[in-house]
Coordinates of C-alpha atoms and ligand atoms in Angstrom, one line a residue:
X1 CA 111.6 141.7 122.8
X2 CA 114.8 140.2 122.3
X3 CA 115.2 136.4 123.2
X4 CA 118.3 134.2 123.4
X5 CA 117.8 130.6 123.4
X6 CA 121.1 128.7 124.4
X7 CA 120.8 124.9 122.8
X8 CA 119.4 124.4 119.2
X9 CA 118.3 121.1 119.5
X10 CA 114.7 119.5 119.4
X11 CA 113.1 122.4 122.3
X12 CA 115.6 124.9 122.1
X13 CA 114.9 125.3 117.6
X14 CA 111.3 124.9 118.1
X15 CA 110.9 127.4 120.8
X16 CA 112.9 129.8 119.2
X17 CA 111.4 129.4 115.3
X18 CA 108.0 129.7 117.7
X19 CA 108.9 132.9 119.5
X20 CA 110.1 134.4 116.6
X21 CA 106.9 133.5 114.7
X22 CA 105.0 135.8 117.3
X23 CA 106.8 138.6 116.7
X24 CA 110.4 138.8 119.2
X25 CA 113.7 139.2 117.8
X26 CA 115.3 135.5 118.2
X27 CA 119.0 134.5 118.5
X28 CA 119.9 130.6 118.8
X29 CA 123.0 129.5 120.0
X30 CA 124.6 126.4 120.0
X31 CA 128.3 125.0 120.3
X32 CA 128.3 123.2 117.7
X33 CA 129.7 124.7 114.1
X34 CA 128.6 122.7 112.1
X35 CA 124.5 122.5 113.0
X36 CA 124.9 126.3 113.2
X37 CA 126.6 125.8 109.7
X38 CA 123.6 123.9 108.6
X39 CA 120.8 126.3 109.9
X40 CA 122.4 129.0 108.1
X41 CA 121.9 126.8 104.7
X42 CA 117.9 126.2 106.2
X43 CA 118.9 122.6 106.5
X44 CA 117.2 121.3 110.1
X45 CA 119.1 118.8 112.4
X46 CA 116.1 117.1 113.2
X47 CA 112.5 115.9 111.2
X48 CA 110.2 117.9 112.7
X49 CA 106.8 118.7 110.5
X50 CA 106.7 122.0 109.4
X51 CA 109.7 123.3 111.2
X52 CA 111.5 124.1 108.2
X53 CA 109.3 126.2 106.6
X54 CA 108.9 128.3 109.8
X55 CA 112.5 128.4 110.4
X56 CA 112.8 129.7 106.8
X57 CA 110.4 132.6 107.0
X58 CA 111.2 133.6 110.3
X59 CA 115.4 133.6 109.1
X60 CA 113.6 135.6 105.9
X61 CA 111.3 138.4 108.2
X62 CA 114.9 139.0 109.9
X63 CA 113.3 137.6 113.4
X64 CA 115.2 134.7 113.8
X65 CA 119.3 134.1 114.1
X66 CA 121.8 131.6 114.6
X67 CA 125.3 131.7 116.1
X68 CA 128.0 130.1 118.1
X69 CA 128.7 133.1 120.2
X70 CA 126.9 133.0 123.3
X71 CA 128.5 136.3 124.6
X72 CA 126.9 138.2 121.1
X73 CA 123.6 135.9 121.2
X74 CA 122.9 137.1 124.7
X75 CA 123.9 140.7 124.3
X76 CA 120.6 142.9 124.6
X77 CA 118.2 139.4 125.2
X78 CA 115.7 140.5 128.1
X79 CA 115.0 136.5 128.3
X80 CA 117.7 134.0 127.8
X81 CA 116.3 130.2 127.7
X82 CA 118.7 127.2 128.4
X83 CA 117.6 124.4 126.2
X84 CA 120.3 121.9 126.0
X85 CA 120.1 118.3 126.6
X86 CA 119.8 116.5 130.2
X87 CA 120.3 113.2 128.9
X88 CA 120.1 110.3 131.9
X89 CA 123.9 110.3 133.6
X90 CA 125.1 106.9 132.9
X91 CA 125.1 104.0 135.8
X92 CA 122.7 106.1 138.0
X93 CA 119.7 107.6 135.8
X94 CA 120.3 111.1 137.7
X95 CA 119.6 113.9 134.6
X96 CA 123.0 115.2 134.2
X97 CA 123.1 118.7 134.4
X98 CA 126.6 119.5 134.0
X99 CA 125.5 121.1 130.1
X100 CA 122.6 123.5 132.0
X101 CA 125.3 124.8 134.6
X102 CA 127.9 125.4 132.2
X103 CA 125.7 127.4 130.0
X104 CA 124.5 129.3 133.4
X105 CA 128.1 130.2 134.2
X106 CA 129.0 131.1 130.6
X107 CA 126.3 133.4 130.5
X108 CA 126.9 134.8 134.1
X109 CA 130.5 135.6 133.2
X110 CA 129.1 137.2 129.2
X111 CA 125.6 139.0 130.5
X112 CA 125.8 142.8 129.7
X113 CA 122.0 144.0 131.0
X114 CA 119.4 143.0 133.4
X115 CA 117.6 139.5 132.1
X116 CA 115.5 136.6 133.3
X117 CA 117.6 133.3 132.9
X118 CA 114.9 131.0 132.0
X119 CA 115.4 126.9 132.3
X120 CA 113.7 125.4 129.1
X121 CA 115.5 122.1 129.4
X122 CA 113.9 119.7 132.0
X123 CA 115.8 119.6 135.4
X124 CA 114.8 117.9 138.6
X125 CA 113.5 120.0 141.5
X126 CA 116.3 122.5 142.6
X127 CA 118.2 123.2 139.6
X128 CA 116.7 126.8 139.3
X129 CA 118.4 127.2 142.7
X130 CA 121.7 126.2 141.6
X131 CA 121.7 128.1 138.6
X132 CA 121.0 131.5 140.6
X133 CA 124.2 130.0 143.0
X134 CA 125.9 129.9 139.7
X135 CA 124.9 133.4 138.1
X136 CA 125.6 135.0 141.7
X137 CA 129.1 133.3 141.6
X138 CA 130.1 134.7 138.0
X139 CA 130.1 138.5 139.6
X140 CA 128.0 139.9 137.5
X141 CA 126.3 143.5 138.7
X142 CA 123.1 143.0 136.5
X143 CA 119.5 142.0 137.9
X144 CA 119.0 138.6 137.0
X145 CA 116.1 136.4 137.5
X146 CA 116.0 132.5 137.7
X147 CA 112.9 131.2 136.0
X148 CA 111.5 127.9 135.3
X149 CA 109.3 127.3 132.1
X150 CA 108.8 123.6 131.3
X151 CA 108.2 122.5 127.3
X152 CA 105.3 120.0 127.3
X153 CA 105.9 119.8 123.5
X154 CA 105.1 116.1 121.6
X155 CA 107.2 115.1 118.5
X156 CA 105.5 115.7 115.7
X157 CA 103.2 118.0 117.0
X158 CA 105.6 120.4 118.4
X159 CA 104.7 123.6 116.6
X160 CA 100.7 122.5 117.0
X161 CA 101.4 122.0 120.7
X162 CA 104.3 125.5 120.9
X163 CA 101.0 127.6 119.7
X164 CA 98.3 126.2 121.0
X165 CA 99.1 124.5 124.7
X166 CA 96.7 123.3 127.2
X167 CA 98.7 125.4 129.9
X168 CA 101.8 127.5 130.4
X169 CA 103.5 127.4 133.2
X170 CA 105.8 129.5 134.9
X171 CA 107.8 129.0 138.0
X172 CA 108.8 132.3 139.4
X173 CA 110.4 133.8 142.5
X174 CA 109.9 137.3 141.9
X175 CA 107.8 140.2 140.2
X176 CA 110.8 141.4 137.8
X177 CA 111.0 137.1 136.5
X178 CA 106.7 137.0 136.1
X179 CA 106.9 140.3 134.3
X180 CA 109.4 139.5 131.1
X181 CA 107.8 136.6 131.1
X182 CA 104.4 137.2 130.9
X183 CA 105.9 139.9 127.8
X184 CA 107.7 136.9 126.1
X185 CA 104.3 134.8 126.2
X186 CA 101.9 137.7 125.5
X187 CA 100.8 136.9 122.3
X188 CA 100.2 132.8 123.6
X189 CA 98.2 135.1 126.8
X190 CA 95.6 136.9 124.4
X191 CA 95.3 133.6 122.4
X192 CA 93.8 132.5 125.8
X193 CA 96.4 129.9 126.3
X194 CA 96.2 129.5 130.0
X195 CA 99.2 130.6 132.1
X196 CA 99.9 128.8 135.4
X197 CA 102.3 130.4 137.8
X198 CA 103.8 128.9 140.4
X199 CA 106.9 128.9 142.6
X200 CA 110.0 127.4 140.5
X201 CA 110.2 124.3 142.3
X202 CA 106.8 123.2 141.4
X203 CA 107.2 124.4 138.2
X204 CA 110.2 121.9 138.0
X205 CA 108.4 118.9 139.6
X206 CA 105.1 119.9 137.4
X207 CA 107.1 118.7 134.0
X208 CA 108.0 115.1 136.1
X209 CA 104.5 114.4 137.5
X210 CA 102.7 115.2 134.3
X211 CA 105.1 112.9 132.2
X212 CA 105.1 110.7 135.1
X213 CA 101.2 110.5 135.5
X214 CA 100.7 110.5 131.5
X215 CA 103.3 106.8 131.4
X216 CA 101.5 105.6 134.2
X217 CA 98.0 106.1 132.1
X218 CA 99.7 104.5 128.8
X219 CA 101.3 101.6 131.3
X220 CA 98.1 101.1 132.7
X221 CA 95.5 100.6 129.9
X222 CA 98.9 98.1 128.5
X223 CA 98.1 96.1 131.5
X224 CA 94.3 96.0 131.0
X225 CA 95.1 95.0 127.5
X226 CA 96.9 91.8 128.4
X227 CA 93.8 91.4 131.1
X228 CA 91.5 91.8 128.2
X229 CA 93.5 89.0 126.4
X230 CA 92.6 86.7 129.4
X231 CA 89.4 87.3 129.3
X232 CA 88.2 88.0 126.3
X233 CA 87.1 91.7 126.3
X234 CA 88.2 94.5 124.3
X235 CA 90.7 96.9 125.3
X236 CA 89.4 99.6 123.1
X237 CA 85.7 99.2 124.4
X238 CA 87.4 99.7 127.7
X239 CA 89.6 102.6 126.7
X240 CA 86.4 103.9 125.1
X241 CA 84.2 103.2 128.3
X242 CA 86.8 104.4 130.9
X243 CA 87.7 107.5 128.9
X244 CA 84.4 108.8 128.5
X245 CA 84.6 109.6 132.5
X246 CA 85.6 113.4 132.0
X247 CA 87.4 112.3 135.4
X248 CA 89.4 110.0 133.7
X249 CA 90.0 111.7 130.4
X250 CA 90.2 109.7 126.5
X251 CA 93.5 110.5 126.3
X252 CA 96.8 108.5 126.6
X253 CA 94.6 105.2 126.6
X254 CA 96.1 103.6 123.5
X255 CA 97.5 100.0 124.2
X256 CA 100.5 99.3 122.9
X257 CA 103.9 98.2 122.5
X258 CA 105.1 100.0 125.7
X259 CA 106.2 103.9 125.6
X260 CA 109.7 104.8 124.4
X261 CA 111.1 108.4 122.8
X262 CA 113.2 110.7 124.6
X263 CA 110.8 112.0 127.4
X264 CA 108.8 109.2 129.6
X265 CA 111.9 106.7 129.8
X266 CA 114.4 109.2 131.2
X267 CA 112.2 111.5 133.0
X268 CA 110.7 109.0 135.0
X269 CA 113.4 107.6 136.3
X270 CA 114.8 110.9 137.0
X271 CA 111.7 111.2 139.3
X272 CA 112.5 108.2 141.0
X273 CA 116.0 109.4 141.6
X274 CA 114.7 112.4 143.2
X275 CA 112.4 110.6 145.1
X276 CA 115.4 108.7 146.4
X277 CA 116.9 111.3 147.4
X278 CA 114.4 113.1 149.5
X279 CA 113.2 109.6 150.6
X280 CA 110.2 110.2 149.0
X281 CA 108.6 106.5 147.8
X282 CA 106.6 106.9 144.3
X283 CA 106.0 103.5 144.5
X284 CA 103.5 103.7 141.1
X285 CA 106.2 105.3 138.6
X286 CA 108.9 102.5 140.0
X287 CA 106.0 99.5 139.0
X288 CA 105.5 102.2 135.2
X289 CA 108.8 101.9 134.6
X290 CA 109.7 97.7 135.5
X291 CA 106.3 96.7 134.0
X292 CA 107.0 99.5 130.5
X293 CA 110.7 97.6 129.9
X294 CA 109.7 94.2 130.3
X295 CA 106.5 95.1 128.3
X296 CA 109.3 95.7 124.8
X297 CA 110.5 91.9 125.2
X298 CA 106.8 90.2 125.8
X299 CA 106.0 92.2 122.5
X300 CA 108.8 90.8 121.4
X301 CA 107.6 87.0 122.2
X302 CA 104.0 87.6 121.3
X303 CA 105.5 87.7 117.8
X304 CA 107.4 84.3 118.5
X305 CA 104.2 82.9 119.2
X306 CA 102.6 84.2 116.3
X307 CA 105.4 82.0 114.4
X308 CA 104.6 78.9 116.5
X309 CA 107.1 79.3 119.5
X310 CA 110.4 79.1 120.4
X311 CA 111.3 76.1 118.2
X312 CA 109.1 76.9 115.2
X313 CA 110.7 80.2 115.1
X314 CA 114.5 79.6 114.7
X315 CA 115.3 80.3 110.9
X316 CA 112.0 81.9 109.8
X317 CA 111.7 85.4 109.0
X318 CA 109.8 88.4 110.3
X319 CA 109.1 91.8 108.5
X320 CA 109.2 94.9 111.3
X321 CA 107.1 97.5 109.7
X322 CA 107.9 100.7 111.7
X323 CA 111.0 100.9 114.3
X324 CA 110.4 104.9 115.6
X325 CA 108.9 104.9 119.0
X326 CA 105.9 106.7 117.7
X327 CA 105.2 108.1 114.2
X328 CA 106.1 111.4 112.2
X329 CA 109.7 111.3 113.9
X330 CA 113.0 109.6 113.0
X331 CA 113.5 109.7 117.2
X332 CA 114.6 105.9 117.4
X333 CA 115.4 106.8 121.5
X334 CA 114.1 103.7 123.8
X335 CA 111.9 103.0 121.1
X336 CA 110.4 99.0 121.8
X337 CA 111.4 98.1 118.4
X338 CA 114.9 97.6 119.4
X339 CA 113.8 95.1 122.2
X340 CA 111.4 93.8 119.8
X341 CA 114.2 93.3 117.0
X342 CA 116.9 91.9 120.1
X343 CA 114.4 89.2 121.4
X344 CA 113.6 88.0 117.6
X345 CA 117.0 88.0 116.6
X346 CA 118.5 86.1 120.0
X347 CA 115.6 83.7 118.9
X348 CA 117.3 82.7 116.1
X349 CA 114.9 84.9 113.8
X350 CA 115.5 86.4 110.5
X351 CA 114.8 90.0 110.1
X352 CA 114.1 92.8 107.9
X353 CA 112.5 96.1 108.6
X354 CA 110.9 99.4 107.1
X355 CA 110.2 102.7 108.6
X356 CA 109.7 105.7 106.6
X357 CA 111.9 107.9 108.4
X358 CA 113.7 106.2 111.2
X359 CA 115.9 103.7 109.4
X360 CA 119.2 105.7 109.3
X361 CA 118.8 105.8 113.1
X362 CA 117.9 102.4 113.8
X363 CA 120.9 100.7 112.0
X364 CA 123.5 101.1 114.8
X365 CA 121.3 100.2 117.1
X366 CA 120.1 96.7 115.2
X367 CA 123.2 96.0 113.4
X368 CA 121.6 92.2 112.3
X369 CA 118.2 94.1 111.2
X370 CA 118.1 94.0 107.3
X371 CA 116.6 97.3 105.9
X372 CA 114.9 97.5 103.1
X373 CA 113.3 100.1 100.9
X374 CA 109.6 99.5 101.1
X375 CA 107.3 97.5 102.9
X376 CA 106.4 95.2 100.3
X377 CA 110.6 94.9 100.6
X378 CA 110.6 94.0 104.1
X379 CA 107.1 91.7 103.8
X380 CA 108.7 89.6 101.0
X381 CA 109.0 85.8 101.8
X382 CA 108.5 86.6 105.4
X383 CA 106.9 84.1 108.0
X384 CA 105.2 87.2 109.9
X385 CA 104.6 90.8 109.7
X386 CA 104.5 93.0 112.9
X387 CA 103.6 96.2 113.0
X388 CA 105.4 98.3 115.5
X389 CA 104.9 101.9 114.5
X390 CA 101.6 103.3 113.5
X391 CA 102.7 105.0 110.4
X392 CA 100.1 106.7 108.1
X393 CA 102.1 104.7 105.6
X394 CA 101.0 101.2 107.0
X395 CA 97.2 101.7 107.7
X396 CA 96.2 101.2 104.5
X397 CA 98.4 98.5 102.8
X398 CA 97.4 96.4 100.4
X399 CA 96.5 93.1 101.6
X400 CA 96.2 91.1 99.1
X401 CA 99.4 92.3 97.7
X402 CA 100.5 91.4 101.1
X403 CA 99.6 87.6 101.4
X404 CA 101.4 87.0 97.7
X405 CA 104.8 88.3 98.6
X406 CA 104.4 86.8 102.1
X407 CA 105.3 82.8 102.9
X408 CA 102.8 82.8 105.3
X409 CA 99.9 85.7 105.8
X410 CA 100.1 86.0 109.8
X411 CA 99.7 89.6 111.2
X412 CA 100.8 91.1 114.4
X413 CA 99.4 94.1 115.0
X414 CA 101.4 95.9 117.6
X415 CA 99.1 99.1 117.3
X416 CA 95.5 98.2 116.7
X417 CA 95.5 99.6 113.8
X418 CA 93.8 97.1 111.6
X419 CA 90.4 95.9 112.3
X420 CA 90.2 92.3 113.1
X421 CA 87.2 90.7 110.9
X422 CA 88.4 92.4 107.9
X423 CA 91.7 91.4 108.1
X424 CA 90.8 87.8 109.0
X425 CA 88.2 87.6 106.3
X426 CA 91.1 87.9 103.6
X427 CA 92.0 84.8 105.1
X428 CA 94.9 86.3 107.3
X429 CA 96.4 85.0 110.9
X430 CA 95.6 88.2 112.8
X431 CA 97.1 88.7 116.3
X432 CA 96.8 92.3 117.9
X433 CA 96.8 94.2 121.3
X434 CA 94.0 93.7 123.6
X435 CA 91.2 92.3 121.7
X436 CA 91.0 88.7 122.5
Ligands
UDX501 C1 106.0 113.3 125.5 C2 104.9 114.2 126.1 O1 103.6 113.9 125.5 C3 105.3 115.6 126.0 O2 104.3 116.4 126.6 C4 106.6 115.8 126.7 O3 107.1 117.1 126.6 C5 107.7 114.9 126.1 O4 107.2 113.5 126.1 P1 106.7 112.5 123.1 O5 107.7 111.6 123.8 O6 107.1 113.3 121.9 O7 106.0 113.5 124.1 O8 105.5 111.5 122.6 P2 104.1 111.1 123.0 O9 103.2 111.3 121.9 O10 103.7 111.6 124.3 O11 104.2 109.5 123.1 C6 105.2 108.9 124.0 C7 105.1 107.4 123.9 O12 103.9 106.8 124.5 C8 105.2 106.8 122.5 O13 106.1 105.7 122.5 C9 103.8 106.4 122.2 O14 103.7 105.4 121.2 C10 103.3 106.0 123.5 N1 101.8 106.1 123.7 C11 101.3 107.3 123.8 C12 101.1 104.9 123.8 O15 101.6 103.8 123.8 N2 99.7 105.1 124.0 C13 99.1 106.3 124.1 O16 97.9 106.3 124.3 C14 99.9 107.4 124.0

């Protein structure tokens, strides 16, 4: 089956290099030259694991295309995804959809056959019902279907999660829609991947409510954290203890720094503009997302106190080890390292950082963040060392080499990765998340 996919960033090139990787003829489009340019030379816009390589064999096989011409990408495509960005519209945090309707008119005005027009991007409830009011508007005389298929893909797992997803699910209004595509994820079907179909405004709301519910889950075991701190428990006995309840699920029960990346920040408040608007209360995401943003600058204090407060602080110097909102991604989007870095900084704190990937990224955003080339770099005469990101690279440093090149051998561990009495034994200041 031929397959257009209109948007070559993060979903739209992983989807595609996926599809084509079963078997369908694939054609990626995107506006702009000079990323098309790039993909032509195998050279990704984004650091995905392994999306290179299957970029590069699928181009090689002849499966897999990329172009700037959305009139010639369509042409012959039985399913044509939109997968281009609905970033939050400034002043209002609305997801501004003015990218997905002009791709929906483009193609209206270019389609040359019967095709399902498939929303990849995530839109709030409704949009699928636009998008047909735009296709109908264009004039064209081909059948034309409006579907919705949401990605629940994770950075850094994306092809893991593309191949092998918990559920697919497809928001359809009519048989001609569920047939193509039920052909476009046949090889996902005999896999056994479950497919879900539903009418397209669940579909739509289904993408919110799951990232919705999954922030509230991470937002939730945070607060339990700073509970456990109180009371001297341990959050990950109570993560453990809660998660073993099949009800309640392990998952998503990691305390932390707060959530950032480009998914849980913008979507939920895009669910509690819709909300608004259909006067709707969800009165839990609004307390996810206050409690999530001022959860970046208390992480940002913890490590003040870890230097001795407020005054004790002003002139010392902190290492940042990690500034990506999660590992194995150079995504620096909402990520709490840039409150974290802000609140140190407005505190009269020295910094330098170090994160394997995400550095390029992160220096715009933390102009008076030093970066340096190593960890050891970054840890070097520093009063403290807090670890943000739970990079591979920092779970096994070496500690003693650590203490030397620091001034003073305090730790805060942002991620839990380090066990407390080892790390204290070696004669270290040891402050983490949760375990009082
Ligand atoms: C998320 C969803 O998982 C995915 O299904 C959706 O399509 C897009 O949004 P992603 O943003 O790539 O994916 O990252 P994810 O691994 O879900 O982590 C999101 C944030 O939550 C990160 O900042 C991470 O550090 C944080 N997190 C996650 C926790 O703090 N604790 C956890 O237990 C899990």
């Amino acid at each position: 089956m031929k397959i257009a996919m209109v948007g070559s960033g993060y979903v739209g090139l992983v989807s595609g290099a996926c599809f084509a990787d079963f078997g369908h003829d694939v054609v990626c489009i995107d506006k702009d030259q000079s990323k098309i340019d790039r993909l032509h030379e195998g050279v990704m816009p984004i650091y995905e694991p392994g999306l290179a390589e299957l970029v590069g064999a699928n181009v090689k096989a002849g499966r897999l295309s990329f172009t700037t011409d959305l009139a010639e990408g369509i042409r012959g495509a039985s399913a044509i995804f939109i997968a281009v960005g609905t970033p939050s519209r400034r002043g209002d945090g609305h997801a501004d959809l003015s990218f997905v309707y002009a791709v929906a008119k483009e193609v209206g005005e270019a389609l040359e056959n019967d095709a399902v027009v498939v929303t990849k991007s995530t839109v709030p409830v409704g949009t699928g019902d636009e998008v047909e009011r735009i296709l109908a508007a264009s004039g064209t005389s081909h059948r034309v279907s409006v579907v919705s298929n949401p990605e629940f893909l994770r950075e850094g797992a994306a092809i893991g999660d593309f191949k092998r997803p918990d559920r697919i699910v497809i928001g359809a209004e009519d048989d001609f829609g569920r047939e193509i595509m039920r052909e476009v994820y046949r090889p996902l079907f005999l896999n056994e991947s479950p497919i879900l179909f539903t009418s397209r405004r669940s579909s739509e709301l289904i993408k919110y409510a799951a990232n919705a519910f999954l922030a509230t889950k991470i937002t939730f075991i945070n607060e339990m954290a700073d509970l456990c701190e109180k009371v001297g428990a341990n959050v990950q006995d109570v993560s453990r203890g809660i998660g073993m309840d099949n009800r309640i699920g392990s998952k998503f029960l990691h305390a932390g720094p707060g959530y950032g990346g480009s998914c849980f920040p913008k979507d939920t408040l895009a669910l509690l503009k819709t909300a608004e608007d259909y006067e709707s209360p969800v009165r839990i995401v609004e307390a996810v997302v206050k409690t999530n943003d001022s959860r970046k600058r208390a992480m940002g204090r913890k490590v003040i106190d870890a230097l001795g407060g407020m005054d004790a602080a002003r002139g010392k110097k902190v290492a940042l080890l990690g500034l990506t909102f999660k590992p194995n991604t150079d995504d620096m989007r909402d990520s709490p390292a840039i409150a974290i870095a802000q609140t140190l900084v407005d505190a009269g704190v020295k910094v330098a950082a170090y994160d394997p990937e995400g550095m390029e990224q992160a220096r715009p955003l933390m102009p008076e963040v030093a970066m340096t080339e190593s960890p050891y770099e970054a840890i070097e005469g520093a009063d403290a060392i807090a670890i943000v990101t739970e990079w591979d690279a920092f779970r096994a440093l070496d500690l003693a080499r650590v203490k030397e090149l620091a001034k003073a051998p305090v730790l805060v561990d942002l991620r839990n990765i380090y066990q407390p009495d080892d790390v204290r034994a070696l004669g270290f200041t040891y402050a983490s998340i949760g375990r009082g």
